[in-house]
Coordinates of C-alpha atoms in Angstrom, one line a residue:
M2 CA 72.2 -71.3 -12.8
M3 CA 73.5 -71.9 -16.2
K4 CA 71.8 -74.6 -18.3
R5 CA 73.2 -76.5 -21.3
E6 CA 70.7 -75.1 -23.7
T7 CA 72.0 -71.5 -23.0
W8 CA 75.1 -72.2 -25.2
A9 CA 73.4 -70.8 -28.3
D10 CA 72.4 -67.6 -26.3
L11 CA 76.0 -67.3 -25.0
F12 CA 77.3 -67.6 -28.6
A13 CA 74.9 -64.9 -29.7
A14 CA 75.9 -62.6 -26.7
Y15 CA 79.6 -62.9 -26.9
Q16 CA 80.4 -63.6 -30.6
N17 CA 80.7 -59.9 -31.6
P18 CA 82.5 -58.6 -28.4
L19 CA 85.0 -61.5 -28.6
Y20 CA 85.6 -61.0 -32.3
R21 CA 86.3 -57.3 -31.8
Y22 CA 88.7 -58.1 -28.9
L23 CA 90.6 -60.6 -31.0
Y24 CA 90.6 -58.3 -34.1
R25 CA 92.1 -55.5 -32.0
M26 CA 94.8 -57.9 -30.8
C27 CA 95.9 -59.5 -34.1
G28 CA 94.8 -57.0 -36.7
S29 CA 93.5 -59.7 -39.1
R30 CA 89.8 -60.4 -39.8
E31 CA 90.6 -63.9 -41.0
V32 CA 92.7 -64.8 -37.9
A33 CA 90.2 -63.3 -35.6
E34 CA 87.4 -65.4 -37.1
E35 CA 89.5 -68.6 -36.7
L36 CA 90.5 -67.8 -33.1
L37 CA 86.8 -67.0 -32.3
Q38 CA 85.7 -70.4 -33.7
E39 CA 88.3 -72.2 -31.7
T40 CA 87.4 -70.3 -28.5
F41 CA 83.7 -71.4 -28.7
Y42 CA 84.6 -75.0 -29.7
R43 CA 86.9 -75.3 -26.6
A44 CA 84.2 -73.8 -24.5
M45 CA 81.7 -76.4 -25.6
L46 CA 84.1 -79.3 -24.9
S47 CA 85.4 -78.3 -21.5
F48 CA 83.5 -75.5 -19.8
T49 CA 81.9 -76.5 -16.5
L50 CA 81.3 -73.2 -14.7
R51 CA 77.8 -72.2 -13.9
D52 CA 78.0 -68.6 -12.9
A53 CA 77.2 -66.2 -15.8
K54 CA 79.9 -63.8 -14.9
A55 CA 82.5 -66.6 -14.8
V56 CA 81.4 -67.5 -18.3
R57 CA 82.4 -64.2 -19.7
A58 CA 85.8 -64.2 -17.9
W59 CA 86.5 -67.7 -19.0
L60 CA 85.7 -67.1 -22.6
Y61 CA 88.0 -64.1 -22.7
K62 CA 90.7 -66.1 -21.0
V63 CA 90.5 -68.8 -23.6
A64 CA 90.6 -66.2 -26.4
R65 CA 93.6 -64.5 -24.9
H66 CA 95.6 -67.8 -24.6
L67 CA 94.7 -68.7 -28.2
Y68 CA 95.9 -65.3 -29.4
I69 CA 99.2 -65.7 -27.4
D70 CA 99.8 -69.1 -29.1
W71 CA 99.1 -67.6 -32.5
L72 CA 101.5 -64.7 -31.7
R73 CA 104.3 -67.1 -30.7
R74 CA 104.0 -68.9 -34.0
Q75 CA 104.1 -65.6 -35.9
T76 CA 107.1 -64.4 -33.9
A77 CA 109.0 -67.6 -34.7
E78 CA 108.2 -67.3 -38.4
R79 CA 109.2 -63.6 -38.4
K80 CA 112.6 -64.4 -36.9
M81 CA 113.3 -66.9 -39.6
V82 CA 112.4 -64.5 -42.4
D83 CA 114.4 -61.7 -40.7
S84 CA 117.4 -64.0 -40.6
I85 CA 117.0 -64.8 -44.3
C86 CA 116.7 -61.1 -45.2
R87 CA 119.8 -60.2 -43.3
L88 CA 121.7 -62.8 -45.3
V89 CA 120.2 -61.3 -48.5
G90 CA 121.5 -57.9 -47.4
R91 CA 125.0 -59.3 -47.0
G92 CA 124.8 -60.7 -50.5
Y93 CA 124.4 -57.2 -51.8
A94 CA 126.9 -55.3 -49.6
G95 CA 127.4 -51.7 -50.6
G96 CA 127.2 -48.2 -49.4
D97 CA 125.5 -46.2 -52.1
P98 CA 121.7 -45.5 -52.1
E99 CA 121.0 -47.6 -55.2
T100 CA 122.6 -50.7 -53.6
A101 CA 120.7 -50.0 -50.4
Y102 CA 117.4 -49.9 -52.3
E103 CA 118.2 -53.1 -54.1
Q104 CA 119.0 -54.8 -50.7
K105 CA 115.6 -53.7 -49.3
E106 CA 113.7 -54.8 -52.4
A107 CA 115.4 -58.2 -52.4
A108 CA 114.6 -58.7 -48.7
Q109 CA 111.0 -57.8 -49.3
T110 CA 110.7 -60.1 -52.3
V111 CA 112.1 -63.1 -50.4
E112 CA 109.8 -62.4 -47.5
R113 CA 106.7 -62.3 -49.7
I114 CA 107.8 -65.5 -51.6
M115 CA 108.6 -67.3 -48.4
R116 CA 105.1 -66.6 -47.1
Q117 CA 103.6 -68.3 -50.1
L118 CA 105.2 -71.6 -49.1
P119 CA 103.7 -74.0 -46.6
E120 CA 105.6 -74.2 -43.3
R121 CA 107.2 -77.5 -44.2
M122 CA 108.9 -75.9 -47.2
R123 CA 110.1 -72.8 -45.4
I124 CA 112.3 -74.7 -43.0
L125 CA 114.2 -76.2 -45.9
F126 CA 115.8 -72.8 -46.7
P127 CA 117.3 -71.4 -43.5
T128 CA 120.3 -69.8 -45.3
F129 CA 121.3 -68.7 -48.8
R130 CA 122.9 -65.9 -50.8
L131 CA 121.1 -64.4 -53.7
D132 CA 122.2 -64.1 -57.3
R133 CA 120.5 -61.2 -59.3
R134 CA 119.2 -63.5 -62.0
L135 CA 117.8 -66.0 -59.5
L136 CA 116.1 -63.1 -57.7
G137 CA 114.4 -62.2 -61.0
D138 CA 113.2 -65.8 -61.4
A139 CA 111.8 -65.7 -57.9
K140 CA 109.9 -62.5 -58.5
A141 CA 108.5 -64.0 -61.7
C142 CA 107.0 -66.8 -59.6
E143 CA 105.6 -64.4 -57.0
G144 CA 101.9 -64.0 -56.6
G145 CA 100.9 -67.3 -58.1
T146 CA 98.8 -69.9 -56.5
G147 CA 98.5 -73.6 -56.9
V148 CA 100.8 -76.5 -57.0
K149 CA 102.8 -75.5 -60.0
T150 CA 103.7 -72.1 -58.7
R151 CA 104.7 -73.4 -55.3
R152 CA 106.9 -75.9 -57.0
L153 CA 108.6 -73.3 -59.1
I154 CA 109.2 -71.1 -56.0
S155 CA 110.7 -74.0 -54.2
L156 CA 113.0 -74.7 -57.2
V157 CA 114.2 -71.1 -57.4
L158 CA 114.8 -71.1 -53.7
C159 CA 116.8 -74.3 -54.1
G160 CA 118.7 -72.6 -56.9
M161 CA 119.5 -69.7 -54.5
L162 CA 120.8 -72.1 -51.9
L163 CA 123.0 -73.7 -54.5
S164 CA 124.3 -70.3 -55.6
G165 CA 125.6 -69.8 -52.1
Q166 CA 127.5 -73.0 -52.2
G167 CA 128.7 -73.0 -55.8
T168 CA 128.4 -70.9 -58.9
A169 CA 125.4 -69.0 -60.3
A170 CA 125.8 -71.0 -63.5
L171 CA 125.3 -74.2 -61.6
A172 CA 122.3 -72.8 -59.9
G173 CA 120.8 -71.6 -63.1
E174 CA 121.3 -75.0 -64.8
W175 CA 119.8 -76.8 -61.9
S176 CA 116.8 -74.4 -61.9
R177 CA 116.2 -74.8 -65.6
A178 CA 116.4 -78.6 -65.3
G179 CA 113.9 -78.4 -62.4
E180 CA 111.5 -76.4 -64.4
A181 CA 111.5 -79.0 -67.1
L182 CA 110.7 -81.6 -64.5
V183 CA 107.9 -79.4 -63.2
R184 CA 106.4 -79.2 -66.7
K185 CA 106.6 -83.0 -67.1
A186 CA 105.1 -83.5 -63.7
D187 CA 102.3 -81.0 -64.5
A188 CA 101.4 -82.9 -67.6
A189 CA 101.3 -86.2 -65.6
E190 CA 99.1 -84.5 -63.0
E191 CA 96.7 -83.3 -65.6
A192 CA 96.4 -86.7 -67.1
N193 CA 95.8 -88.1 -63.7
R194 CA 93.1 -85.6 -63.0
R195 CA 91.4 -86.5 -66.2
A196 CA 91.6 -90.2 -65.3
I197 CA 90.1 -89.5 -61.9
R198 CA 87.3 -87.4 -63.4
S199 CA 86.5 -90.1 -65.9
E200 CA 86.3 -92.8 -63.3
R201 CA 84.2 -90.6 -61.0
L202 CA 81.8 -89.9 -63.9
Q203 CA 81.5 -93.6 -64.7
R204 CA 80.8 -94.4 -61.1
L205 CA 78.2 -91.8 -61.0
E206 CA 76.4 -93.0 -64.1
R207 CA 76.4 -96.6 -62.8
A208 CA 74.9 -95.5 -59.4
A209 CA 72.3 -93.4 -61.2
R210 CA 71.3 -96.4 -63.4
F211 CA 71.0 -98.5 -60.3
I212 CA 68.4 -96.1 -58.9
L213 CA 66.5 -95.8 -62.1
E214 CA 66.2 -99.6 -62.4
R215 CA 64.6 -99.8 -59.0
Q216 CA 61.9 -97.2 -59.8
D217 CA 58.5 -98.6 -60.8
E218 CA 56.1 -97.1 -63.3
H219 CA 54.4 -95.0 -60.6
G220 CA 57.7 -93.5 -59.3
A221 CA 58.2 -95.6 -56.2
M222 CA 61.6 -97.1 -55.5
N223 CA 61.1 -100.6 -54.3
E224 CA 63.9 -102.4 -52.4
S225 CA 63.6 -105.7 -50.6
G226 CA 59.8 -105.5 -50.8
Y227 CA 59.5 -102.1 -49.2
I228 CA 59.4 -98.5 -50.3
N229 CA 61.0 -96.4 -47.5
T230 CA 59.9 -92.8 -47.9
D231 CA 63.0 -91.1 -46.5
S232 CA 66.0 -93.4 -46.8
N233 CA 65.1 -94.9 -50.2
M234 CA 63.1 -92.2 -51.9
L235 CA 64.3 -88.9 -50.8
Y236 CA 68.0 -89.6 -50.6
A237 CA 67.8 -91.1 -54.1
L238 CA 65.9 -88.0 -55.4
M239 CA 68.5 -85.7 -53.9
G240 CA 71.2 -87.6 -55.6
L241 CA 69.4 -87.6 -59.0
I242 CA 68.9 -83.8 -58.8
Q243 CA 72.6 -83.3 -58.3
A244 CA 73.5 -85.7 -61.1
Y245 CA 71.0 -84.0 -63.4
D246 CA 72.6 -80.6 -62.7
L247 CA 76.0 -82.0 -63.5
T248 CA 75.1 -84.0 -66.7
R249 CA 71.8 -82.6 -67.9
E250 CA 70.7 -86.2 -68.4
S251 CA 66.9 -86.0 -69.0
A252 CA 66.3 -89.5 -67.6
Y253 CA 67.5 -88.4 -64.2
W254 CA 65.1 -85.5 -64.1
R255 CA 62.1 -87.6 -65.3
A256 CA 62.8 -90.0 -62.4
V257 CA 62.8 -87.1 -60.0
E258 CA 59.4 -85.9 -61.2
R259 CA 57.9 -89.4 -61.1
G260 CA 59.2 -89.9 -57.6
L261 CA 57.6 -86.7 -56.4
W262 CA 54.3 -87.6 -58.0
W263 CA 54.3 -90.9 -56.2
L264 CA 55.2 -89.3 -52.8
M265 CA 52.4 -86.8 -53.2
S266 CA 50.0 -89.7 -54.0
V267 CA 50.6 -91.4 -50.7
Q268 CA 50.8 -88.3 -48.5
T269 CA 48.1 -88.2 -45.9
A270 CA 45.5 -85.5 -45.7
E271 CA 47.2 -84.2 -42.6
G272 CA 50.5 -83.8 -44.5
D273 CA 52.7 -86.6 -43.3
W274 CA 53.8 -90.0 -44.6
H275 CA 54.2 -93.5 -43.2
L276 CA 57.8 -94.6 -42.8
S277 CA 57.4 -97.3 -45.5
Y278 CA 55.0 -99.0 -47.9
R279 CA 54.5 -102.3 -49.6
R280 CA 53.0 -102.6 -53.1
E281 CA 49.9 -104.7 -53.5
G282 CA 48.9 -104.6 -57.2
D283 CA 48.6 -101.0 -58.1
A284 CA 48.1 -99.9 -54.5
Y285 CA 50.6 -99.0 -51.8
V286 CA 49.9 -100.1 -48.3
P287 CA 51.6 -98.8 -45.2
A288 CA 53.9 -101.6 -43.8
L289 CA 57.0 -101.9 -41.7
P290 CA 60.0 -104.2 -42.2
G291 CA 60.7 -106.7 -39.5
S292 CA 63.5 -104.6 -38.0
Y293 CA 60.8 -102.2 -36.8
R294 CA 58.7 -104.9 -35.2
R295 CA 58.6 -103.0 -31.8
F296 CA 56.3 -100.5 -33.5
A297 CA 52.9 -101.1 -34.9
A298 CA 53.6 -98.3 -37.4
I299 CA 55.5 -95.1 -37.7
R300 CA 54.0 -91.9 -39.0
G301 CA 55.1 -88.3 -39.1
V302 CA 58.8 -89.1 -39.4
D303 CA 60.4 -85.6 -39.4
T304 CA 63.0 -86.5 -42.0
T305 CA 60.5 -87.5 -44.6
M306 CA 58.7 -84.2 -44.3
A307 CA 61.9 -82.1 -44.1
L308 CA 63.6 -83.8 -47.0
F309 CA 60.4 -83.6 -49.1
L310 CA 60.3 -79.9 -48.5
Y311 CA 63.9 -79.7 -49.7
V312 CA 63.4 -81.8 -52.8
A313 CA 60.2 -80.0 -53.6
G314 CA 62.0 -76.7 -53.4
E315 CA 64.7 -77.9 -55.7
A316 CA 62.2 -79.3 -58.2
D317 CA 60.2 -76.1 -58.2
K318 CA 63.4 -74.2 -59.3
R319 CA 64.0 -76.6 -62.2
T320 CA 60.7 -78.0 -63.5
K321 CA 58.7 -76.5 -66.3
N322 CA 55.6 -78.5 -65.5
R323 CA 53.1 -76.0 -64.1
E324 CA 50.8 -78.7 -62.7
L325 CA 53.7 -80.3 -60.8
K326 CA 54.7 -76.9 -59.4
A327 CA 51.2 -76.2 -58.1
K328 CA 50.9 -79.7 -56.5
L329 CA 54.3 -79.4 -55.0
R330 CA 53.4 -76.2 -53.2
Q331 CA 50.2 -77.7 -51.9
S332 CA 51.9 -80.8 -50.6
A333 CA 54.8 -78.8 -49.2
E334 CA 52.4 -76.6 -47.3
R335 CA 50.8 -79.6 -45.6
A336 CA 54.2 -81.2 -44.9
Y337 CA 55.5 -78.0 -43.3
R338 CA 52.4 -77.4 -41.2
F339 CA 52.5 -81.0 -39.9
L340 CA 56.3 -80.9 -39.2
V341 CA 56.1 -77.7 -37.1
R342 CA 52.8 -78.6 -35.4
H343 CA 53.6 -82.1 -34.4
N344 CA 57.4 -82.4 -34.2
L345 CA 58.7 -79.1 -33.0
D346 CA 59.6 -78.8 -29.3
E347 CA 58.8 -75.2 -28.5
T348 CA 60.9 -75.3 -25.3
D349 CA 64.3 -75.6 -27.1
G350 CA 63.6 -75.3 -30.8
L351 CA 64.7 -78.8 -31.7
F352 CA 62.5 -81.5 -33.3
W353 CA 61.2 -84.8 -32.0
S354 CA 61.8 -87.9 -34.1
S355 CA 58.4 -89.2 -34.9
Y356 CA 54.9 -90.2 -33.8
Q357 CA 54.4 -93.9 -32.9
L358 CA 51.1 -95.7 -33.4
R359 CA 49.9 -97.7 -30.4
E360 CA 47.6 -100.1 -32.3
G361 CA 47.9 -102.0 -35.6
N362 CA 45.2 -100.0 -37.5
A363 CA 47.1 -97.9 -40.0
N364 CA 44.1 -95.6 -40.3
T365 CA 44.0 -94.5 -36.7
P366 CA 43.8 -90.7 -36.5
L367 CA 46.7 -88.7 -35.2
S368 CA 45.2 -88.7 -31.7
G369 CA 46.0 -92.5 -31.6
Y370 CA 49.7 -91.8 -31.7
R371 CA 52.1 -91.1 -28.9
L372 CA 55.2 -89.0 -29.1
Y373 CA 58.5 -90.9 -29.3
K374 CA 60.7 -88.9 -27.0
V375 CA 64.0 -88.9 -29.0
K376 CA 65.7 -86.1 -30.9
Y377 CA 68.1 -87.4 -33.5
A378 CA 71.0 -85.1 -34.6
A379 CA 70.9 -86.0 -38.3
D380 CA 67.1 -85.7 -38.3
N381 CA 67.4 -82.2 -36.9
A382 CA 70.0 -81.2 -39.5
E383 CA 67.8 -82.5 -42.2
T384 CA 64.9 -80.5 -40.7
Y385 CA 67.0 -77.4 -40.8
L386 CA 67.5 -78.0 -44.6
G387 CA 63.7 -78.5 -45.0
L388 CA 62.8 -75.4 -43.1
R389 CA 65.1 -73.2 -45.2
A390 CA 63.5 -74.7 -48.3
A391 CA 60.0 -74.0 -46.9
A392 CA 60.9 -70.4 -46.3
D393 CA 61.8 -70.0 -50.0
L394 CA 59.1 -72.1 -51.5
L395 CA 56.2 -71.0 -49.4
G396 CA 57.4 -67.5 -48.6
D397 CA 56.9 -68.1 -44.8
P398 CA 59.4 -66.0 -42.7
R399 CA 58.6 -68.0 -39.6
A400 CA 60.2 -71.0 -41.3
D401 CA 63.5 -69.1 -41.4
A402 CA 63.2 -68.1 -37.8
I403 CA 62.5 -71.6 -36.7
A404 CA 65.5 -72.9 -38.8
E405 CA 67.8 -70.3 -37.3
R406 CA 66.8 -71.2 -33.7
L407 CA 67.3 -74.9 -34.5
K408 CA 70.8 -74.2 -35.9
R409 CA 71.8 -72.2 -32.7
Q410 CA 70.6 -75.1 -30.5
F411 CA 72.4 -77.8 -32.5
S412 CA 75.4 -77.4 -30.3
R413 CA 73.5 -79.4 -27.7
F414 CA 74.3 -82.5 -29.7
V415 CA 78.0 -82.2 -29.1
D416 CA 79.3 -85.1 -27.1
R417 CA 82.1 -83.7 -25.1
K418 CA 83.6 -87.0 -23.9
K419 CA 83.8 -88.5 -27.4
G420 CA 84.4 -85.3 -29.3
V421 CA 81.8 -86.0 -32.0
I422 CA 78.2 -85.2 -32.6
A423 CA 75.9 -87.5 -30.6
V424 CA 73.4 -89.7 -32.3
M425 CA 70.6 -88.3 -30.3
L426 CA 69.2 -86.5 -27.2
D427 CA 67.1 -88.8 -25.0
E428 CA 63.9 -87.8 -23.2
R429 CA 66.0 -86.1 -20.5
G430 CA 68.0 -84.1 -23.0
E431 CA 71.2 -86.1 -22.5
T432 CA 73.4 -87.0 -25.4
A433 CA 73.3 -90.7 -26.4
M434 CA 75.2 -92.9 -28.9
R435 CA 72.5 -95.5 -29.8
P436 CA 73.1 -97.2 -32.2
A437 CA 76.8 -96.7 -31.8
Y438 CA 77.7 -96.9 -35.5
A439 CA 75.5 -93.9 -36.2
R440 CA 77.9 -91.5 -34.4
W441 CA 79.9 -91.2 -37.6
F442 CA 76.9 -90.7 -39.7
A443 CA 75.5 -88.1 -37.4
T444 CA 78.7 -86.1 -37.5
G445 CA 79.4 -86.2 -41.2
W446 CA 75.9 -85.8 -42.6
S447 CA 75.0 -83.0 -40.1
A448 CA 78.2 -81.2 -41.1
W449 CA 77.3 -81.4 -44.8
L450 CA 73.7 -80.1 -44.0
L451 CA 74.6 -77.3 -41.6
R452 CA 78.1 -76.2 -42.9
E453 CA 79.3 -74.6 -39.7
R454 CA 83.1 -74.9 -39.4
W455 CA 83.3 -73.8 -35.8
L456 CA 81.0 -76.6 -34.8
F457 CA 82.1 -79.5 -37.0
A458 CA 85.9 -79.1 -37.6
Q459 CA 87.0 -80.9 -34.5
P460 CA 84.3 -83.7 -34.6
L461 CA 85.2 -84.4 -38.2
S462 CA 88.8 -84.7 -37.3
V463 CA 87.9 -87.3 -34.6
V464 CA 85.9 -89.2 -37.2
A465 CA 88.8 -89.1 -39.6
D466 CA 91.0 -90.6 -36.9
H467 CA 88.7 -93.6 -36.5
M468 CA 88.7 -94.4 -40.2
D469 CA 91.0 -97.4 -41.0
D470 CA 93.6 -97.5 -43.8
S471 CA 91.1 -99.0 -46.2
G472 CA 88.7 -96.1 -45.8
A473 CA 86.1 -98.0 -43.8
Y474 CA 84.7 -97.8 -40.3
R475 CA 84.8 -101.3 -38.8
Q476 CA 82.6 -102.0 -35.8
W477 CA 80.7 -105.0 -34.7
E478 CA 77.4 -103.2 -35.5
G479 CA 78.5 -102.7 -39.1
T480 CA 77.3 -100.0 -41.6
F481 CA 80.7 -99.1 -42.8
T482 CA 79.8 -97.6 -46.1
L483 CA 77.2 -95.2 -44.8
S484 CA 79.8 -93.9 -42.2
T485 CA 82.4 -93.4 -45.0
L486 CA 79.9 -91.6 -47.2
A487 CA 78.9 -89.3 -44.3
F488 CA 82.5 -88.4 -43.6
L489 CA 83.2 -87.6 -47.2
L490 CA 80.1 -85.4 -47.5
G491 CA 80.9 -83.6 -44.2
S492 CA 84.5 -83.0 -45.4
Q493 CA 83.1 -81.4 -48.6
A494 CA 81.5 -78.7 -46.4
V495 CA 84.1 -78.5 -43.6
P496 CA 87.4 -79.7 -45.1
V497 CA 89.6 -82.0 -42.9
R498 CA 92.3 -84.5 -43.6
P499 CA 92.4 -84.7 -47.5
E500 CA 94.3 -88.0 -47.3
R501 CA 91.4 -89.5 -45.5
M502 CA 89.0 -88.3 -48.2
R503 CA 91.1 -90.2 -50.7
D504 CA 91.0 -93.3 -48.6
G505 CA 87.3 -93.0 -48.2
E506 CA 86.6 -92.6 -51.9
R507 CA 88.8 -95.6 -52.7
Y508 CA 86.7 -97.7 -50.3
L509 CA 83.5 -96.5 -51.9
F510 CA 84.7 -97.5 -55.3
S511 CA 85.8 -100.9 -54.0
V512 CA 82.3 -101.7 -52.7
Q513 CA 80.4 -100.5 -55.7
Q514 CA 78.8 -103.6 -57.2
P515 CA 78.4 -104.6 -60.9
N516 CA 74.8 -103.4 -60.7
G517 CA 76.0 -99.9 -59.7
G518 CA 74.8 -100.0 -56.1
L519 CA 77.0 -99.7 -53.1
A520 CA 77.3 -102.6 -50.6
D521 CA 76.8 -101.6 -47.0
E522 CA 79.9 -103.6 -46.0
A523 CA 83.1 -104.8 -47.7
D524 CA 82.1 -108.4 -47.3
V525 CA 78.4 -108.1 -48.0
H526 CA 77.0 -107.7 -51.5
S527 CA 73.5 -106.4 -50.8
T528 CA 73.0 -102.9 -52.1
Y529 CA 70.8 -100.0 -51.0
V530 CA 69.2 -97.1 -52.8
N531 CA 69.9 -94.6 -50.1
L532 CA 73.7 -95.3 -50.4
A533 CA 73.5 -94.8 -54.2
G534 CA 71.7 -91.5 -53.7
M535 CA 74.3 -90.2 -51.3
L536 CA 77.1 -91.3 -53.6
L537 CA 75.5 -89.3 -56.4
V538 CA 75.5 -86.2 -54.1
Y539 CA 79.1 -86.7 -53.2
L540 CA 80.4 -87.4 -56.8
S541 CA 78.4 -84.6 -58.4
R542 CA 79.9 -82.1 -56.0
E543 CA 83.4 -83.4 -56.6
L544 CA 83.0 -83.4 -60.4
A545 CA 81.6 -79.9 -60.3
K546 CA 84.7 -78.5 -58.7
K547 CA 87.1 -76.6 -60.9
N548 CA 90.4 -78.2 -61.2

């Protein structure tokens, strides 16, 4: 009997044999890897057989059909190039060896150039005859990458087309005029890139100031009367670290260190944190907002511990404060032990959400808590990040082993019916979408954290399809901005639909308020520290890219 949790074991068992099979068929490592990813993705979405032998046969059948589809596309492309090359040969008709050599060289040049063009460009040039000078121009473009080179190639090919219908002089004149237009367009593109970079940097600085203004003298980030340890504090600190790496602004780093000192000051002796606190004078008392009224309190939230481990590891790499380094390692050790001891489900390697206090006494020992039987996808992705950080910071090889097992089991969160990552697994291990809006967040944020193309490419495409033209996700439950942010971050790790990324960024900029924070919805002006922190992560990564 085949159980759902065996998917990770199946991947481990068949990954290498299937890869070798596909590589022998297509002869390309890159193509074999792509076909392998698509094979396992299709298997997760539609496989229903239970017999282990049928699993193997089914996987090979899927892989074979994917290879055949790829081969058909390659064959069609080859026929088009061969047709072009035959026309090239006719353009250099002759019987002597030198002419034959020139014909062969011309055909090879055109084939190589054609392969540099995207498919939509190739179909524009079904027939043409070559002029020797234009062939030289084409060869000069060959081997380049990027927008400018592709434009020049397309211009030269257009010149070749014209040379078949008119004179070489006309084609050359057209090509020179085209190159002048390309130079002008490149200058305009460069100016546009600089303008975009400038706007992104300004948006980043405004969001960072928004966070700094909400940090008190002890390092806590108070919002609406509460300090939320994971959503407010740790997302904000992650963003400030990214912004500091980009700008080297010392104020950002000082805020990170103050925030870590405060987090360590309210950490329990057992190693965990309460979900949120309220300031009373100089003291910070565990307290829950009204939206959590069904709980007396929440402790041991896995994301708080996991994200603390990650931020502590990043801070350890950057800080020169020896006292802070020592304290961070001590706190990280306690957080890691608590996380593994109390949240890890040894049966499948995933992590439970939290511990829930039965009574109102915040000082009740851990034995007074009962396990909340929910495993959130985004929480587990964050836990993976924290475990990797713990392995580096604490030198514990078991943390790496636990992280690797968690990553293999993450495929259990795939919701086959909806085609996205589920919000959570319930007590029975079934995928669930509660709250519904969080499906977009679970998919995008988990993709950014885990960075597995084979697992997230299709779910992110589904998420892209649900974005409206304004770049938002509109549902009656709201939370549009968080969904857009998650999609943008996920698409940084697993690129899909660049036009949707532009729409999403436009939406984010439209909801950034005068104070620098992001509104959670287009028609609501309340701002949140966690959104500002995630915006910093996104913009820092975009600005760090080489144009």
